[in-house]
Structure formats: structure tokens, C-alpha cells
Amino acid sequence: MKNTFKTNLSPREMIINNLVPIIFVGICIFGIPLSGYSGTYLLNEILSRLGRNAFLVLSLLIPVMAGMGLNFGMTLGAMAGQIGLIFVSDWSIVGIPGMVLAAIISTPISVLLGWVCGNILNRAKGREMVTSYIIGFFMNGVYQLVVLYFMGAIIPISSSELILPRGYGIRNTVNLESMRKSLDNLIPVRIFGASVPVATLLLVALFCLIIIWFRKTKLGQDMRAVGQDMEVARQAGIKVERTRVLSIILSTVFAGYGMIIYLQNIGTLNTYNSHSQIGMFSIAALLVGGASVDKANIKNVFLGIILFHLMFTIAPTVGRNLIGEAQLGEYFRVFVSYGVISLSLVLYEMRKRRAERKALEAAA
């Protein structure tokens, strides 16, 4: 199957199709001078956040390819990554070996959670995004039960630094100082005074190449066919339900790896909250880059991360400098995250209905 692209879009249609990136470019142009930050500081922040978040956002591309929309269920992979880091911290394995072992531990957990999520989503065709969002809430409750009651009581945890004084349950904060920026600083490079996480960016670049290669494989072609039309794909002999489940499994596994990369950059694991907003912010960043529910690519990932996290960096200072209240910037960041998703979904639905209307007019 081939996609049909319009090459004669009117200026109005071009603006509507790229409204979200245009709004964010405007916000950044307005906010950077008001923030008072130097170019070196902003460059350092963007490079750090690019390495920190890119793997997570890239994990969203595979379900979009399979026509399953924006995978809010990626938080399941984030939980699996955090469980891997808790075990590694208990065993006192530090640095890159600790990250690798955490990734190994998270993989079977992510596969299981992705399989469960994928099968549920197959029973909610057409409502995948809201269903995956609710699944994330449900699994968060299971995750809280495991780390708050099972770890230390049923699951052996020996470190007194991790266990609550009562003898079971993990503390609110897990110190990851032993592996903090172990990947980011593996190949130290500075450009214009800014630290560049070369090893992390190389890993992200490798993931991008894997995605490009994956699109050309048999499974990748099947996912694209399923994403375009499930019934036509089924008639072509593609196992539609199995393909959709595999897309969610892959997304969940990669989200787990992405969460480990994210937390090694932060250096601290907030046991009960680190994963809670990661799906929302990753999806918002992808949409800021110009992606939609049914179309997303690597360019959208990097553009979105740069614009979204540039806004995240400058917002508190802009709020303080404008009205003397930095907290306004914090509220603005959360407001924008939800607002971007809402606006993108509204624009997507408008474009979809307009296309359907034109198709009916052409048929008549």
C-alpha cells in the first residue's frame, strides 16, 4: 500500500497541519529573552534533555505505525525499568553494568505487561488510547502493591537503605548516585562550554537506525499495512491481532530501556511517582513535533523534544520575571502538556472529518 500525500496544500491548511509546532516556536521566541538564560546554559539543557528523553519518545513510534495511536500504556515499561533499577540498587551493581542488568531484568516484565496490554487493546479497537491510559492507572496500582508491600516481605530485599523501617516496602526515594550519568559521561565531550552526552546520543542514533530498518522488515511492513486498513491487511493474510500485540510489546520493552536511561541522567528514582507523568510528557513532546495520532516519524521526535523541553526550561523563570511568581511557570508547564494533547486530538479529528467529507463529495 502507498500513502497519498497532498503536495498542493493551501497556506491555511499548512498552518492548521503544523499549528502545534508553530505555537511552540512562538512561545520559545517570546520566552527566551524574558528568561535571561545564556545560550550556553540553554544548549546544555537541551542536549541533556534530548539524551534523557529521546529513547522514551522514540518508543511511541511503533504503535503509531501499527495504527494503535499514542501508547499511554508506555508507563508499564517505565514501571518495569524502575523495578530493574530497584533490584540493581539492592545488589550494589553500579555504573554501566548496573544499567545493563536493570535492562535485562526489565525485559521479561515489559514483555509480559506489553502482552497483557496488547491483548486488552485488541478488545477495544478504535478506543486504544483511552484504554491504554486506564490500563496505566490500573497497573500503577499493581506496581504500588508490589513495591510497597511485596518487596521485603515476599520479594527479598536486603539493603537497609531501600527498605522502609517497618521491614518491608521500598522508600520513597532510591539513590542512583552510583550510576548517575554513567552513560552520559562515558564519552566526555564539550561544545561551546556545554556538556554533550555522546554515548547516550549514539545509543539514541542506533535506536533510530533500528526503527528505520524495522520499517523495511516483514513485520514492519505488516504493521504499516495493519495501521492503514485492518480488514485489507487481514484479507492479505496478515495476523492483525498478533501484529498489534507485538507492536505494544516492542513499545513497552523500549520504554523500559528509555526509563533506565532517563533515571541514570537524573540520579534519583522517585519510587512511587517517577513513572506517573512520563507517558504524558513523552506523548506531548511527540505531538509538539508535529506528529498526529496516525502519523509520526523520527523528525517529529527530535523537533518535539527540543521545543517542548525548551519551553519546560524557560517557563519558571519567565513566570518569575513577568509577575514575580515562578510557580506560575510550573502550572503553565503542566497546563501546556495536557493542552497540547487536547489540541492535537481536536485537530486530528477535524482533519479526519474533512477528509471523509471530501471523499464523500468525490464519490457523489
XYZ file of C-alpha atoms in Angstrom:
364
model
C 0.000 0.000 0.000
C 1.158 3.516 -0.682
C 0.325 6.675 1.187
C -1.085 9.529 -0.840
C 0.442 12.885 0.062
C -1.020 16.239 -0.904
C 1.610 18.477 -2.398
C -0.702 21.449 -3.135
C -1.726 22.433 0.379
C -3.015 25.971 0.802
C -1.265 28.280 3.318
C -4.263 27.906 5.636
C -4.062 24.100 5.548
C -0.299 24.193 6.108
C -0.769 26.392 9.184
C -3.544 24.154 10.561
C -1.480 20.995 9.960
C 1.519 22.499 11.779
C -0.343 24.620 14.334
C 1.154 22.963 17.429
C 4.837 23.354 16.382
C 4.124 26.943 15.272
C 2.609 27.790 18.677
C 5.619 26.354 20.492
C 8.108 28.167 18.277
C 6.247 31.363 19.154
C 6.312 30.551 22.888
C 10.068 29.890 22.770
C 10.832 33.029 20.740
C 8.816 35.092 23.228
C 10.168 33.366 26.333
C 13.913 33.011 25.716
C 14.724 36.756 26.021
C 12.499 37.040 29.126
C 14.180 34.054 30.806
C 17.593 35.727 30.822
C 19.349 32.393 30.316
C 22.585 32.308 28.350
C 22.880 30.410 25.091
C 25.390 28.024 26.687
C 23.013 27.158 29.523
C 20.092 26.542 27.155
C 22.272 24.441 24.832
C 23.466 22.364 27.784
C 19.886 21.833 28.984
C 18.579 20.874 25.556
C 21.404 18.393 24.926
C 20.886 16.840 28.369
C 17.107 16.582 27.944
C 17.468 15.294 24.387
C 19.592 12.391 25.584
C 17.369 11.864 28.608
C 14.019 11.718 26.796
C 14.676 10.676 23.173
C 14.614 6.914 23.786
C 11.268 7.185 25.600
C 9.653 9.271 22.861
C 11.038 7.035 20.092
C 9.341 4.033 21.736
C 5.986 5.615 20.826
C 6.573 5.367 17.072
C 5.962 1.624 16.699
C 2.306 1.573 17.939
C 1.536 4.619 15.765
C 2.911 2.673 12.797
C 0.534 -0.193 13.633
C -2.471 2.134 13.806
C -2.839 1.916 17.594
C -2.389 5.624 18.226
C -0.423 7.152 21.075
C 0.566 4.476 23.566
C -0.246 5.870 27.015
C 0.499 2.357 28.233
C 4.226 3.042 27.836
C 4.168 3.717 31.593
C 4.040 -0.070 32.033
C 7.520 -0.281 30.532
C 8.653 2.609 32.738
C 7.498 0.656 35.816
C 9.420 -2.410 34.622
C 12.568 -0.313 34.196
C 12.173 1.069 37.716
C 11.786 -2.428 39.173
C 15.029 -3.404 37.426
C 16.795 -0.389 38.957
C 15.487 -1.226 42.445
C 16.949 -4.750 42.244
C 20.250 -3.466 40.864
C 20.476 -0.903 43.675
C 19.827 -3.649 46.240
C 22.627 -5.746 44.751
C 25.004 -2.733 44.703
C 25.819 -3.070 40.999
C 26.964 0.320 39.758
C 27.611 2.184 36.517
C 27.048 0.739 33.057
C 26.889 -2.899 34.298
C 24.068 -1.852 36.624
C 22.168 -0.236 33.761
C 22.609 -3.298 31.545
C 21.440 -5.660 34.286
C 18.452 -3.418 35.039
C 17.548 -3.554 31.325
C 17.840 -7.361 31.351
C 15.573 -7.597 34.423
C 13.029 -5.190 32.940
C 12.757 -7.041 29.610
C 10.664 -10.088 30.646
C 8.482 -7.867 32.866
C 7.927 -5.466 29.957
C 7.143 -8.326 27.578
C 4.532 -9.735 29.989
C 2.938 -6.327 30.629
C 3.016 -5.468 26.922
C 1.356 -8.777 26.037
C -1.425 -8.167 28.575
C -1.897 -4.579 27.405
C -1.870 -5.541 23.714
C -4.500 -8.225 24.175
C -6.753 -5.837 26.076
C -6.349 -3.207 23.350
C -7.351 -5.785 20.727
C -10.710 -5.936 22.508
C -11.014 -2.160 22.435
C -10.351 -1.403 18.772
C -10.946 2.240 17.974
C -10.511 3.221 21.625
C -6.895 2.195 22.127
C -5.602 5.476 23.549
C -8.153 5.934 26.318
C -7.973 2.211 27.117
C -4.177 2.258 27.394
C -4.469 5.341 29.616
C -6.769 3.468 32.021
C -4.564 0.364 31.886
C -1.686 2.585 33.010
C -3.689 3.653 36.076
C -4.635 0.047 36.869
C -1.083 -1.262 36.543
C 0.170 1.632 38.649
C -1.937 0.224 41.476
C -0.381 -3.223 40.964
C 3.103 -1.652 40.881
C 2.404 0.213 44.149
C 1.260 -3.047 45.750
C 4.449 -4.842 44.682
C 6.950 -2.184 45.789
C 5.061 -1.071 48.918
C 4.091 -4.468 50.369
C 5.671 -7.374 48.493
C 9.277 -6.121 48.341
C 10.959 -7.017 51.596
C 8.088 -9.244 52.715
C 7.741 -11.715 49.820
C 10.406 -10.478 47.392
C 13.789 -10.463 49.187
C 15.393 -7.006 49.522
C 18.406 -6.859 51.823
C 19.578 -3.235 51.662
C 18.539 -1.159 54.684
C 18.852 1.960 52.505
C 15.972 0.719 50.323
C 13.624 -0.908 52.840
C 11.265 1.152 54.992
C 11.901 0.984 58.767
C 8.897 -1.335 59.207
C 10.840 -4.074 57.381
C 9.062 -4.177 54.024
C 8.269 -1.739 51.244
C 10.658 0.479 49.292
C 11.462 4.004 50.459
C 10.042 6.973 48.563
C 13.434 7.793 47.066
C 16.099 5.419 45.752
C 19.556 6.927 45.391
C 21.037 6.166 41.960
C 24.168 8.258 42.519
C 26.307 5.174 41.835
C 25.129 5.153 38.217
C 24.235 8.832 37.775
C 25.241 9.952 34.274
C 27.372 6.828 33.867
C 26.191 6.584 30.257
C 26.075 10.345 29.619
C 29.687 10.819 30.764
C 31.058 7.655 29.162
C 32.470 9.708 26.260
C 33.057 13.217 27.669
C 32.793 15.984 25.050
C 32.153 19.705 25.467
C 30.937 22.056 22.725
C 30.787 25.811 23.360
C 31.021 25.088 27.073
C 28.086 22.659 27.009
C 28.480 19.007 28.003
C 27.391 16.633 25.231
C 26.122 13.153 26.281
C 27.812 11.494 23.298
C 27.317 7.865 24.361
C 23.619 8.442 25.088
C 23.076 10.209 21.769
C 24.912 7.406 19.948
C 22.571 4.894 21.584
C 19.600 7.030 20.516
C 21.008 7.222 16.969
C 21.335 3.423 16.950
C 17.692 3.138 18.004
C 16.710 5.481 15.149
C 18.574 3.244 12.673
C 16.842 0.185 14.132
C 13.442 1.849 13.619
C 14.325 2.764 10.010
C 15.477 -0.824 9.394
C 12.441 -2.245 11.195
C 10.042 -0.382 8.887
C 11.520 -2.331 5.955
C 11.229 -5.770 7.557
C 8.304 -8.122 7.007
C 6.921 -7.380 10.473
C 7.346 -3.643 9.951
C 5.525 -3.796 6.613
C 2.761 -5.835 8.257
C 2.385 -3.205 10.989
C 2.135 -0.432 8.407
C -0.481 -2.413 6.483
C -2.486 -3.028 9.667
C -2.219 0.664 10.517
C -3.620 1.676 7.134
C -6.530 -0.789 6.983
C -7.027 -3.768 9.275
C -9.574 -5.519 7.085
C -7.454 -5.276 3.934
C -4.442 -6.494 5.943
C -6.453 -9.434 7.266
C -7.532 -10.378 3.731
C -3.867 -10.235 2.696
C -3.107 -12.975 5.222
C -1.631 -10.798 7.967
C -2.403 -11.870 11.526
C -3.775 -8.496 12.583
C -4.301 -9.123 16.305
C -0.884 -10.736 16.718
C 0.800 -7.870 14.875
C -0.912 -5.280 17.066
C 0.134 -7.108 20.239
C 3.739 -7.287 19.036
C 3.769 -3.527 18.423
C 2.696 -2.866 22.022
C 5.215 -5.383 23.389
C 8.077 -3.721 21.487
C 6.957 -0.260 22.594
C 6.749 -1.376 26.230
C 10.187 -3.022 26.175
C 11.835 0.047 24.633
C 10.015 2.324 27.102
C 11.586 0.296 29.915
C 15.047 0.848 28.447
C 14.233 4.513 27.952
C 13.218 4.873 31.601
C 16.543 3.433 32.738
C 18.392 5.950 30.524
C 16.158 8.728 31.861
C 16.778 7.871 35.521
C 20.551 7.429 35.155
C 20.593 11.021 33.942
C 18.503 12.218 36.917
C 20.427 10.161 39.500
C 17.372 9.639 41.723
C 14.414 7.274 41.497
C 11.187 8.576 42.985
C 9.756 5.119 43.626
C 6.080 5.978 43.504
C 5.966 8.958 41.146
C 8.815 8.882 38.592
C 6.732 6.965 36.050
C 3.404 8.707 36.645
C 3.797 11.571 34.153
C 6.424 10.096 31.839
C 3.851 8.906 29.294
C 2.027 12.239 29.261
C 5.211 14.280 28.750
C 6.612 11.905 26.108
C 3.377 11.979 24.103
C 3.149 15.764 24.457
C 6.719 16.125 23.156
C 5.936 13.918 20.150
C 2.819 15.942 19.329
C 4.698 19.244 19.688
C 7.000 17.975 16.938
C 4.069 17.829 14.520
C 3.050 14.173 14.930
C -0.561 13.041 14.991
C -2.496 10.001 16.174
C -1.895 8.140 12.916
C 1.369 9.603 11.654
C 4.687 10.119 13.439
C 8.331 9.941 12.424
C 11.811 10.440 13.831
C 11.878 14.103 12.781
C 8.794 14.750 14.940
C 10.579 13.165 17.912
C 13.634 15.424 17.883
C 11.809 18.630 16.945
C 9.237 17.955 19.653
C 11.784 17.254 22.385
C 13.725 20.433 21.568
C 10.658 22.704 21.519
C 8.802 21.082 24.411
C 11.774 20.926 26.777
C 12.994 24.368 25.803
C 9.598 25.598 26.995
C 9.983 23.452 30.131
C 13.369 25.034 30.855
C 12.404 28.683 30.457
C 8.812 28.649 31.803
C 9.512 29.032 35.581
C 11.972 31.887 35.071
C 9.668 33.640 32.599
C 6.845 33.401 35.137
C 9.040 34.860 37.855
C 10.349 37.682 35.671
C 6.893 38.589 34.346
C 4.823 38.588 37.529
C 7.311 37.686 40.267
C 5.941 34.173 40.714
C 7.996 31.207 39.463
C 5.223 28.785 40.440
C 3.147 30.163 37.571
C 5.690 28.644 35.178
C 5.271 25.256 36.863
C 1.498 25.411 36.427
C 1.975 26.584 32.857
C 4.136 23.562 32.032
C 1.510 21.095 33.247
C -1.280 23.078 31.587
C 0.590 23.080 28.270
C 1.287 19.331 28.446
C -2.405 18.471 28.668
C -3.374 21.313 26.341
C -1.047 20.131 23.566
C -2.541 16.638 23.645
C -6.095 18.026 23.624
C -5.369 20.442 20.767
C -3.636 17.752 18.704
C -6.540 15.336 19.118
C -9.047 18.038 18.154
C -7.021 18.967 15.035
C -6.668 15.296 14.119
C -10.420 14.770 14.350
C -11.057 17.922 12.285
C -8.680 16.743 9.539
C -10.213 13.267 9.604
C -13.757 14.577 9.212
C -12.698 16.983 6.475
C -11.042 14.130 4.565
C -14.145 11.958 4.944
C -16.348 14.796 3.730
C -14.170 15.359 0.664
C -14.186 11.618 -0.065
C -17.991 11.590 0.039
C -18.156 14.626 -2.233
C -15.772 12.989 -4.686
C -17.822 9.777 -4.666
C -21.021 11.713 -5.305
